[in-house]
Short mmCIF file of C-alpha atoms in Angstrom, two decimals:
data_model
loop_
_atom_site.label_atom_id
_atom_site.label_comp_id
_atom_site.label_asym_id
_atom_site.label_seq_id
_atom_site.Cartn_x
_atom_site.Cartn_y
_atom_site.Cartn_z
CA UNK S 1 0.00 0.00 0.00
CA UNK S 2 2.97 2.33 0.18
CA UNK S 3 3.40 4.95 -2.53
CA UNK S 4 6.63 3.51 -3.90
CA UNK S 5 7.71 4.31 -7.46
CA UNK S 6 8.38 1.28 -9.65
CA UNK S 7 11.86 2.52 -10.64
CA UNK S 8 14.55 4.26 -8.63
CA UNK S 9 15.99 7.43 -10.18
CA UNK S 10 19.13 5.49 -11.09
CA UNK S 11 17.22 2.71 -12.82
CA UNK S 12 14.92 5.15 -14.61
CA UNK S 13 17.92 7.06 -15.94
CA UNK S 14 19.57 3.83 -17.08
CA UNK S 15 16.42 3.01 -19.07
CA UNK S 16 16.18 6.49 -20.57
CA UNK S 17 19.82 6.57 -21.64
CA UNK S 18 19.99 3.03 -23.06
CA UNK S 19 16.56 2.22 -24.50
CA UNK S 20 16.47 2.56 -28.29
CA UNK S 21 12.72 2.19 -28.75
CA UNK S 22 9.81 4.32 -27.50
CA UNK S 23 8.19 3.28 -24.23
CA UNK S 24 5.69 4.63 -21.71
CA UNK S 25 6.49 4.98 -18.00
CA UNK S 26 3.49 4.46 -15.69
CA UNK S 27 3.10 5.22 -11.97
CA UNK S 28 6.17 7.45 -11.83
CA UNK S 29 4.67 10.92 -11.35
CA UNK S 30 1.65 10.45 -9.06
CA UNK S 31 3.03 12.89 -6.49
CA UNK S 32 4.09 15.60 -8.94
CA UNK S 33 2.27 18.91 -8.35
CA UNK S 34 2.48 19.43 -12.14
CA UNK S 35 -0.29 16.83 -12.56
CA UNK S 36 -2.67 19.63 -11.49
CA UNK S 37 -1.56 21.86 -14.37
CA UNK S 38 -4.78 21.65 -16.37
CA UNK S 39 -5.65 24.55 -18.64
CA UNK S 40 -8.05 26.11 -16.13
CA UNK S 41 -5.41 26.09 -13.38
CA UNK S 42 -2.74 27.50 -15.71
CA UNK S 43 -5.17 30.24 -16.80
CA UNK S 44 -5.47 31.35 -13.18
CA UNK S 45 -1.70 31.24 -12.65
CA UNK S 46 -1.01 33.28 -15.79
CA UNK S 47 -3.69 35.76 -14.68
CA UNK S 48 -4.44 37.42 -18.02
CA UNK S 49 -0.97 37.06 -19.55
CA UNK S 50 -1.17 36.50 -23.31
CA UNK S 51 0.61 33.70 -25.13
CA UNK S 52 0.93 32.89 -28.81
CA UNK S 53 -1.36 30.28 -30.36
CA UNK S 54 -0.85 28.59 -33.71
CA UNK S 55 -4.06 27.89 -35.63
CA UNK S 56 -4.56 25.34 -38.36
CA UNK S 57 -7.43 23.86 -40.32
CA UNK S 58 -9.00 20.57 -39.28
CA UNK S 59 -9.21 19.47 -42.91
CA UNK S 60 -7.46 16.27 -44.03
CA UNK S 61 -4.95 17.42 -46.63
CA UNK S 62 -2.34 15.38 -48.49
CA UNK S 63 0.38 17.85 -47.48
CA UNK S 64 1.63 18.37 -43.92
CA UNK S 65 0.28 21.49 -42.25
CA UNK S 66 3.65 23.10 -41.63
CA UNK S 67 3.91 26.04 -39.25
CA UNK S 68 4.52 28.35 -42.20
CA UNK S 69 0.97 27.56 -43.40
CA UNK S 70 -0.70 28.35 -40.06
CA UNK S 71 -2.21 31.52 -38.58
CA UNK S 72 -1.16 33.02 -35.25
CA UNK S 73 -2.93 34.96 -32.49
CA UNK S 74 -1.95 36.41 -29.13
CA UNK S 75 -4.54 35.45 -26.53
CA UNK S 76 -5.02 34.56 -22.89
CA UNK S 77 -5.73 31.02 -21.77
CA UNK S 78 -9.09 32.27 -20.55
CA UNK S 79 -9.94 33.39 -24.10
CA UNK S 80 -8.70 30.06 -25.48
CA UNK S 81 -10.92 28.10 -23.08
CA UNK S 82 -13.95 30.28 -23.90
CA UNK S 83 -13.34 29.73 -27.64
CA UNK S 84 -13.01 25.97 -27.22
CA UNK S 85 -16.35 25.94 -25.35
CA UNK S 86 -18.11 28.08 -27.98
CA UNK S 87 -18.89 30.95 -25.62
CA UNK S 88 -20.42 34.13 -27.16
CA UNK S 89 -17.57 36.30 -25.81
CA UNK S 90 -15.36 34.85 -28.55
CA UNK S 91 -17.30 36.73 -31.22
CA UNK S 92 -15.14 39.80 -30.61
CA UNK S 93 -11.96 38.28 -29.18
CA UNK S 94 -8.68 37.20 -30.81
CA UNK S 95 -10.26 33.90 -31.95
CA UNK S 96 -13.27 35.60 -33.55
CA UNK S 97 -12.07 34.90 -37.10
CA UNK S 98 -11.60 31.19 -36.43
CA UNK S 99 -14.62 28.93 -36.15
CA UNK S 100 -13.97 26.19 -33.59
CA UNK S 101 -15.50 23.49 -35.79
CA UNK S 102 -13.04 24.31 -38.59
CA UNK S 103 -9.84 25.23 -36.70
CA UNK S 104 -7.60 23.91 -33.95
CA UNK S 105 -5.34 26.04 -31.74
CA UNK S 106 -1.98 25.17 -30.21
CA UNK S 107 0.17 27.02 -27.69
CA UNK S 108 3.28 24.98 -28.44
CA UNK S 109 6.95 25.15 -27.45
CA UNK S 110 6.25 27.46 -24.49
CA UNK S 111 9.37 27.55 -22.36
CA UNK S 112 8.15 27.38 -18.77
CA UNK S 113 11.11 29.46 -17.58
CA UNK S 114 9.93 32.26 -19.86
CA UNK S 115 6.16 32.32 -19.42
CA UNK S 116 6.41 31.87 -15.64
CA UNK S 117 9.52 33.99 -15.18
CA UNK S 118 7.77 36.00 -12.43
CA UNK S 119 6.73 32.78 -10.61
CA UNK S 120 9.93 30.70 -10.40
CA UNK S 121 8.55 28.70 -7.47
CA UNK S 122 6.29 26.87 -9.93
CA UNK S 123 9.33 25.28 -11.57
CA UNK S 124 9.56 22.78 -8.71
CA UNK S 125 6.17 21.29 -9.65
CA UNK S 126 8.02 19.33 -12.34
CA UNK S 127 10.42 16.75 -10.88
CA UNK S 128 12.57 15.08 -13.53
CA UNK S 129 14.90 14.12 -10.67
CA UNK S 130 12.64 11.04 -10.30
CA UNK S 131 14.01 9.92 -13.67
CA UNK S 132 17.61 10.35 -12.54
CA UNK S 133 18.19 13.96 -13.58
CA UNK S 134 18.72 15.88 -10.32
CA UNK S 135 18.13 19.62 -10.53
CA UNK S 136 16.06 19.31 -13.71
CA UNK S 137 12.65 20.87 -13.17
CA UNK S 138 10.12 22.99 -15.00
CA UNK S 139 12.89 25.49 -15.66
CA UNK S 140 14.33 23.09 -18.24
CA UNK S 141 10.94 22.06 -19.62
CA UNK S 142 8.42 23.12 -22.23
CA UNK S 143 4.63 23.47 -22.05
CA UNK S 144 2.10 22.50 -24.76
CA UNK S 145 -1.61 23.43 -24.65
CA UNK S 146 -3.89 22.48 -27.55
CA UNK S 147 -7.44 21.92 -28.69
CA UNK S 148 -8.73 18.80 -30.43
CA UNK S 149 -6.87 18.22 -33.70
CA UNK S 150 -3.88 20.41 -32.78
CA UNK S 151 -0.79 18.76 -34.19
CA UNK S 152 2.92 18.94 -34.81
CA UNK S 153 4.12 17.90 -38.31
CA UNK S 154 6.18 14.73 -38.47
CA UNK S 155 9.82 15.50 -37.67
CA UNK S 156 12.89 14.31 -35.83
CA UNK S 157 14.84 16.28 -33.24
CA UNK S 158 18.55 16.63 -33.93
CA UNK S 159 19.47 16.85 -30.25
CA UNK S 160 18.92 14.59 -27.27
CA UNK S 161 16.11 12.25 -26.34
CA UNK S 162 12.70 13.38 -25.15
CA UNK S 163 10.58 12.79 -22.03
CA UNK S 164 6.92 13.85 -22.30
CA UNK S 165 4.47 14.02 -19.41
CA UNK S 166 0.77 14.05 -20.32
CA UNK S 167 -1.17 16.24 -17.87
CA UNK S 168 -4.64 16.81 -19.34
CA UNK S 169 -6.48 15.01 -22.16
CA UNK S 170 -4.91 12.49 -24.52
CA UNK S 171 -2.45 12.79 -27.38
CA UNK S 172 -1.81 10.27 -30.14
CA UNK S 173 1.81 9.74 -31.14
CA UNK S 174 2.93 8.25 -34.47
CA UNK S 175 6.61 7.29 -34.12
CA UNK S 176 9.03 5.99 -36.76
CA UNK S 177 12.54 4.57 -36.15
CA UNK S 178 15.68 6.35 -37.40
CA UNK S 179 16.12 3.67 -40.04
CA UNK S 180 12.94 4.90 -41.76
CA UNK S 181 14.45 8.32 -42.49
CA UNK S 182 14.79 7.88 -46.26
CA UNK S 183 11.20 6.55 -46.48
CA UNK S 184 9.90 9.73 -44.82
CA UNK S 185 11.40 12.07 -47.43
CA UNK S 186 13.32 14.39 -45.07
CA UNK S 187 13.45 18.10 -45.79
CA UNK S 188 14.90 21.21 -44.14
CA UNK S 189 12.31 23.48 -45.73
CA UNK S 190 10.75 25.01 -43.72
CA UNK S 191 14.06 25.53 -41.96
CA UNK S 192 14.22 25.34 -38.19
CA UNK S 193 17.29 24.84 -36.06
CA UNK S 194 17.42 21.21 -34.87
CA UNK S 195 14.25 19.97 -36.64
CA UNK S 196 14.24 17.73 -39.72
CA UNK S 197 10.72 17.62 -41.17
CA UNK S 198 9.07 14.94 -43.28
CA UNK S 199 7.41 15.92 -46.56
CA UNK S 200 4.76 13.25 -45.93
CA UNK S 201 1.47 13.75 -44.13
CA UNK S 202 1.85 10.49 -42.23
CA UNK S 203 -1.85 10.27 -41.32
CA UNK S 204 -2.94 10.77 -44.94
CA UNK S 205 0.07 9.95 -47.14
CA UNK S 206 0.15 10.64 -50.85
CA UNK S 207 1.63 7.36 -52.03
CA UNK S 208 1.86 8.56 -55.62
CA UNK S 209 4.35 11.27 -54.66
CA UNK S 210 5.92 9.36 -51.76
CA UNK S 211 5.78 5.64 -52.64
CA UNK S 212 8.65 4.68 -50.32
CA UNK S 213 6.48 5.62 -47.34
CA UNK S 214 5.03 2.10 -47.66
CA UNK S 215 8.29 0.81 -46.19
CA UNK S 216 7.93 2.69 -42.88
CA UNK S 217 7.09 1.03 -39.58
CA UNK S 218 4.79 3.21 -37.49
CA UNK S 219 4.71 2.80 -33.72
CA UNK S 220 1.48 4.37 -32.44
CA UNK S 221 0.46 5.13 -28.86
CA UNK S 222 -2.22 7.26 -27.23
CA UNK S 223 -0.71 8.93 -24.17
CA UNK S 224 -3.03 9.48 -21.19
CA UNK S 225 -2.69 11.80 -18.16
CA UNK S 226 -0.06 10.67 -15.68
CA UNK S 227 1.96 8.74 -18.27
CA UNK S 228 5.46 9.69 -19.46
CA UNK S 229 6.58 8.84 -22.99
CA UNK S 230 10.24 8.29 -23.85
CA UNK S 231 11.14 9.22 -27.43
CA UNK S 232 14.69 7.94 -28.10
CA UNK S 233 17.23 9.89 -30.10
CA UNK S 234 16.32 10.57 -33.73
CA UNK S 235 12.93 8.85 -33.66
CA UNK S 236 10.49 10.60 -35.97
CA UNK S 237 7.18 11.68 -34.43
CA UNK S 238 3.85 13.17 -35.42
CA UNK S 239 1.67 14.27 -32.49
CA UNK S 240 -2.04 15.10 -32.42
CA UNK S 241 -4.42 16.13 -29.64
CA UNK S 242 -7.30 13.67 -29.29
CA UNK S 243 -9.43 15.37 -26.60
CA UNK S 244 -11.00 18.87 -26.52
CA UNK S 245 -8.19 20.26 -24.33
CA UNK S 246 -4.71 18.78 -23.90
CA UNK S 247 -1.78 19.85 -21.74
CA UNK S 248 1.71 18.29 -21.91
CA UNK S 249 5.12 19.01 -20.41
CA UNK S 250 8.36 17.79 -21.93
CA UNK S 251 12.10 18.02 -21.45
CA UNK S 252 14.87 17.22 -23.92
CA UNK S 253 17.68 15.23 -22.31
CA UNK S 254 21.16 16.09 -23.59
CA UNK S 255 23.33 13.29 -24.96
CA UNK S 256 27.03 12.99 -25.78
CA UNK S 257 26.15 12.66 -29.46
CA UNK S 258 24.71 16.20 -29.39
CA UNK S 259 28.19 17.66 -29.87
CA UNK S 260 28.51 16.13 -33.31
CA UNK S 261 24.85 16.96 -34.04
CA UNK S 262 25.59 20.64 -33.38
CA UNK S 263 28.33 20.55 -36.01
CA UNK S 264 25.84 19.01 -38.45
CA UNK S 265 23.24 21.65 -37.60
CA UNK S 266 25.76 24.47 -38.09
CA UNK S 267 26.67 23.11 -41.54
CA UNK S 268 22.98 22.82 -42.44
CA UNK S 269 22.22 26.35 -41.29
CA UNK S 270 25.12 27.72 -43.28
CA UNK S 271 24.01 26.03 -46.51
CA UNK S 272 20.29 26.71 -46.19
CA UNK S 273 20.69 30.38 -45.26
CA UNK S 274 23.30 31.01 -47.97
CA UNK S 275 21.30 29.39 -50.78
CA UNK S 276 17.82 30.56 -49.80
CA UNK S 277 18.97 34.12 -49.11
CA UNK S 278 20.31 34.27 -52.67
CA UNK S 279 16.82 33.67 -54.06
CA UNK S 280 14.57 36.48 -55.22
CA UNK S 281 12.57 37.43 -52.09
CA UNK S 282 9.52 38.22 -54.25
CA UNK S 283 9.11 34.49 -54.96
CA UNK S 284 7.19 34.34 -51.70
CA UNK S 285 8.66 31.05 -50.52
CA UNK S 286 8.12 30.92 -46.74
CA UNK S 287 11.25 28.85 -46.12
CA UNK S 288 11.99 30.08 -42.58
CA UNK S 289 9.91 28.55 -39.80
CA UNK S 290 8.19 31.08 -37.49
CA UNK S 291 10.30 29.76 -34.60
CA UNK S 292 13.36 31.20 -36.39
CA UNK S 293 13.41 34.97 -35.98
CA UNK S 294 15.55 35.72 -39.03
CA UNK S 295 18.02 34.28 -41.52
CA UNK S 296 21.42 34.78 -39.91
CA UNK S 297 24.34 36.15 -41.94
CA UNK S 298 27.16 34.07 -43.40
CA UNK S 299 29.60 35.52 -40.85
CA UNK S 300 27.41 34.58 -37.89
CA UNK S 301 26.78 31.11 -39.31
CA UNK S 302 30.51 30.58 -39.76
CA UNK S 303 30.99 31.63 -36.14
CA UNK S 304 28.38 29.05 -35.04
CA UNK S 305 30.20 26.38 -37.05
CA UNK S 306 33.55 27.16 -35.47
CA UNK S 307 32.02 27.20 -31.98
CA UNK S 308 30.34 23.85 -32.59
CA UNK S 309 33.59 22.27 -33.85
CA UNK S 310 35.55 23.69 -30.90
CA UNK S 311 32.96 22.38 -28.44
CA UNK S 312 33.11 18.95 -30.07
CA UNK S 313 36.88 18.71 -29.58
CA UNK S 314 36.67 20.08 -26.02
CA UNK S 315 34.23 17.30 -25.27
CA UNK S 316 36.49 14.70 -26.89
CA UNK S 317 39.47 15.96 -24.92
CA UNK S 318 37.70 16.16 -21.60
CA UNK S 319 35.92 12.80 -22.08
CA UNK S 320 33.21 13.81 -19.64
CA UNK S 321 30.20 11.56 -20.46
CA UNK S 322 27.46 13.97 -19.44
CA UNK S 323 28.96 17.27 -20.59
CA UNK S 324 26.07 18.80 -22.46
CA UNK S 325 26.74 22.39 -23.45
CA UNK S 326 29.37 24.21 -25.52
CA UNK S 327 31.75 26.36 -23.51
CA UNK S 328 31.37 29.72 -25.22
CA UNK S 329 28.67 32.00 -23.90
CA UNK S 330 27.23 32.64 -27.36
CA UNK S 331 26.97 28.96 -28.21
CA UNK S 332 25.50 28.10 -24.81
CA UNK S 333 22.90 30.84 -25.07
CA UNK S 334 21.89 29.60 -28.51
CA UNK S 335 21.73 25.99 -27.35
CA UNK S 336 19.51 26.84 -24.39
CA UNK S 337 17.16 28.90 -26.52
CA UNK S 338 16.88 26.22 -29.18
CA UNK S 339 17.36 23.06 -27.15
CA UNK S 340 14.50 21.25 -28.89
CA UNK S 341 14.43 19.86 -32.07
CA UNK S 342 18.93 10.83 -34.52
CA UNK S 343 20.39 6.53 -33.49
CA UNK S 344 22.11 7.15 -36.87
CA UNK S 345 21.10 5.00 -39.85
CA UNK S 346 23.49 2.20 -40.58
CA UNK S 347 24.12 3.42 -44.11
CA UNK S 348 25.18 6.84 -42.77
CA UNK S 349 28.30 5.48 -41.13
CA UNK S 350 31.70 5.75 -42.85
CA UNK S 351 33.19 2.62 -44.39
CA UNK S 352 36.21 0.80 -43.03
CA UNK S 353 36.73 -2.43 -41.17
CA UNK S 354 37.82 -0.74 -37.93
CA UNK S 355 34.74 1.47 -37.77
CA UNK S 356 32.49 -1.40 -38.84
CA UNK S 357 33.87 -3.53 -36.01
CA UNK S 358 33.22 -0.71 -33.56
CA UNK S 359 29.65 -0.33 -34.82
CA UNK S 360 28.98 -4.06 -34.55
CA UNK S 361 30.34 -4.08 -31.03
CA UNK S 362 28.22 -1.06 -30.10
CA UNK S 363 25.11 -2.67 -31.58
CA UNK S 364 25.77 -5.88 -29.67
CA UNK S 365 26.14 -3.89 -26.45
CA UNK S 366 22.86 -2.08 -27.11
CA UNK S 367 21.12 -5.38 -27.83
CA UNK S 368 22.47 -6.80 -24.58
CA UNK S 369 21.26 -3.75 -22.69
CA UNK S 370 17.81 -3.97 -24.23
CA UNK S 371 17.44 -7.52 -22.86
CA UNK S 372 17.79 -6.08 -19.37
CA UNK S 373 15.00 -3.53 -19.80
CA UNK S 374 12.25 -4.34 -17.27
CA UNK S 375 9.18 -4.11 -19.51
CA UNK S 376 5.91 -4.75 -17.73
CA UNK S 377 2.95 -2.83 -16.26
CA UNK S 378 5.19 0.11 -15.27
CA UNK S 379 7.16 0.33 -18.52
CA UNK S 380 5.18 -0.40 -21.67
CA UNK S 381 6.91 -0.64 -25.03
CA UNK S 382 5.25 1.16 -27.95
CA UNK S 383 4.65 -1.59 -30.48
CA UNK S 384 4.73 -1.22 -34.27
CA UNK S 385 1.47 -1.20 -36.19
CA UNK S 386 0.82 -3.92 -38.73
CA UNK S 387 1.48 -2.83 -42.35
CA UNK S 388 -2.25 -3.27 -43.09
CA UNK S 389 -3.24 -0.84 -40.33
CA UNK S 390 -0.55 1.67 -41.29
CA UNK S 391 -1.70 1.85 -44.90
CA UNK S 392 -5.44 1.68 -44.24
CA UNK S 393 -5.87 5.42 -44.76
CA UNK S 394 -3.27 5.59 -47.51
CA UNK S 395 -4.92 2.98 -49.71
CA UNK S 396 -7.68 5.35 -50.72
CA UNK S 397 -5.35 8.02 -52.12
CA UNK S 398 -6.25 8.41 -55.76
CA UNK S 399 -3.97 8.59 -58.76
CA UNK S 400 -4.32 11.23 -61.47
CA UNK S 401 -6.58 8.90 -63.45
CA UNK S 402 -9.09 8.72 -60.63
CA UNK S 403 -8.52 5.06 -59.79
CA UNK S 404 -7.17 3.77 -56.52
CA UNK S 405 -3.41 3.74 -56.09
CA UNK S 406 -2.53 0.11 -55.40
CA UNK S 407 0.53 -1.34 -53.70
CA UNK S 408 2.27 -2.36 -56.92
CA UNK S 409 1.94 0.99 -58.65
CA UNK S 410 4.78 2.84 -56.96
CA UNK S 411 8.02 0.97 -56.44
CA UNK S 412 10.15 4.05 -57.09
CA UNK S 413 10.49 7.71 -56.17
CA UNK S 414 8.21 10.11 -57.98
CA UNK S 415 9.53 13.16 -59.84
CA UNK S 416 10.61 16.14 -57.80
CA UNK S 417 7.91 18.75 -58.24
CA UNK S 418 8.11 22.52 -58.38
CA UNK S 419 5.62 25.34 -58.78
CA UNK S 420 8.29 27.57 -60.29
CA UNK S 421 9.37 26.66 -63.83
CA UNK S 422 13.00 27.67 -64.03
CA UNK S 423 14.36 26.66 -67.41
CA UNK S 424 17.92 25.44 -67.76
CA UNK S 425 18.79 26.30 -71.33
CA UNK S 426 21.65 25.33 -73.61
CA UNK S 427 23.67 27.88 -75.56
CA UNK S 428 21.64 28.03 -78.77
CA UNK S 429 18.08 27.14 -77.85
CA UNK S 430 15.27 28.21 -75.57
CA UNK S 431 14.34 24.56 -75.06
CA UNK S 432 15.53 23.28 -71.67
CA UNK S 433 18.73 21.35 -72.22
CA UNK S 434 17.76 18.54 -69.83
CA UNK S 435 14.53 17.94 -71.78
CA UNK S 436 16.14 17.24 -75.18
CA UNK S 437 16.02 13.76 -76.69
CA UNK S 438 18.94 12.30 -78.60
CA UNK S 439 17.44 13.70 -81.80
CA UNK S 440 17.22 17.16 -80.19
CA UNK S 441 13.42 17.17 -80.07
CA UNK S 442 11.84 18.48 -76.86
CA UNK S 443 10.29 16.00 -74.44
CA UNK S 444 6.56 16.19 -73.88
CA UNK S 445 6.94 16.42 -70.11
CA UNK S 446 8.76 19.36 -68.55
CA UNK S 447 10.25 19.35 -65.07
CA UNK S 448 12.13 22.32 -63.61
CA UNK S 449 14.18 21.77 -60.47
CA UNK S 450 13.80 24.32 -57.69
CA UNK S 451 16.23 25.52 -55.05
CA UNK S 452 14.34 23.42 -52.52
CA UNK S 453 14.83 20.28 -54.63
CA UNK S 454 18.57 20.90 -54.60
CA UNK S 455 18.57 21.58 -50.86
CA UNK S 456 16.69 18.36 -50.16
CA UNK S 457 19.74 16.59 -51.61
CA UNK S 458 22.49 18.86 -50.25
CA UNK S 459 21.27 18.91 -46.65
CA UNK S 460 19.89 15.38 -46.54
CA UNK S 461 20.81 13.98 -43.08
CA UNK S 462 23.09 11.33 -44.65
CA UNK S 463 24.99 13.93 -46.68
CA UNK S 464 25.37 16.33 -43.75
CA UNK S 465 26.58 13.50 -41.51
CA UNK S 466 29.32 12.66 -44.01
CA UNK S 467 30.31 16.32 -44.44
CA UNK S 468 30.55 16.76 -40.66
CA UNK S 469 32.80 13.71 -40.33
CA UNK S 470 35.09 14.97 -43.11
CA UNK S 471 35.20 18.45 -41.59
CA UNK S 472 36.07 17.11 -38.14
CA UNK S 473 38.80 14.90 -39.61
CA UNK S 474 40.26 17.93 -41.41
CA UNK S 475 40.17 20.00 -38.23
CA UNK S 476 41.73 17.20 -36.18
CA UNK S 477 44.69 17.06 -38.57
#
């Protein structure tokens, strides 16, 4: 009858740091004051303070509803709750233009240290010390408040692993392993520091454009209040609110591998900002995510790269397992502000018998560790869906001819598409050079590659991983 947690802090931390598949902790947070953080309680604590909400349509589109496609309002939690209940006061408030039956609203990525900066005592309501991280509280956590249908596009976080506490309502998580990265068509447009997005709407995939999505393995779980979900490093996830009001709290746990990830992110930022900034701004391509204030200059991006490389070698030299942050003040400030948002794919690793032996040894160690994981009623693994269930919604996606798109119709990647027709011409003709047959007659179909098509190749996670390794080898010499 005693209120004893199923795992000690040491054991919980061992699970978090070694488990390479998503799992749900149960009966670990029953005494946390943060379990009382429902939207009504938080509205009283904030006492009229406004926060930013992202609004999206509840329609089922074939494309992901990226943050660049959403609307934004500044509102109080009281106004949000009134809107979600359909109260008449919303007819003139900040949500007046958005009919509840057609829109969802999401106050996402709210750093608790920022929105409760005048009430620091509330930080102690969140006790990640129970998971083996002493001193980690609400100050190092993020708050999420949404209405039914509110969602985050499918993405992976470049840094750390993730612990998510569900406080109010339920959220459904669709998770995909790191090995599925190529099947999810990764993109860095819209660009956001530390987030790699998928071009696929994973709940309504367009299998004509993204046929390789059939090869993914979705792990799906509905998280209920009082449960804590572990998302291991580089697991893709799409998250959607199931109930009328949901509240979640999460914290990203730093890992040793983050030092190399910061080098990769600095390279990515440098390439994306340089290439996209060279485009004509009148094209209207919203390539920068709203979470990014502005496109930083080449000089600043080069500074970030040098700081990331220096921090990597400091970490290597010090060999401190849990060192998490770069030493310079500028790098540390940036890391703290953007701490959110990969187990690397096997085909990303460099060749060579020595490295291959190391990888095999590491994999064997991980497999041995996983055997020791105490799965049961207090730690529930998130199981993969059957292929039939995963593709149930996708099977009805129609082809251009109006018929159903069947399994055997798409064993290859579709053509890269572009709304802008930029012609690549040869010296003597206005016909695109890449569309000429051997007899110099134009092809019937015309495809013009865009800057984004090129970037999808240049900053693909596998390419950036290789570039980072080469750069670090050069610097080491």
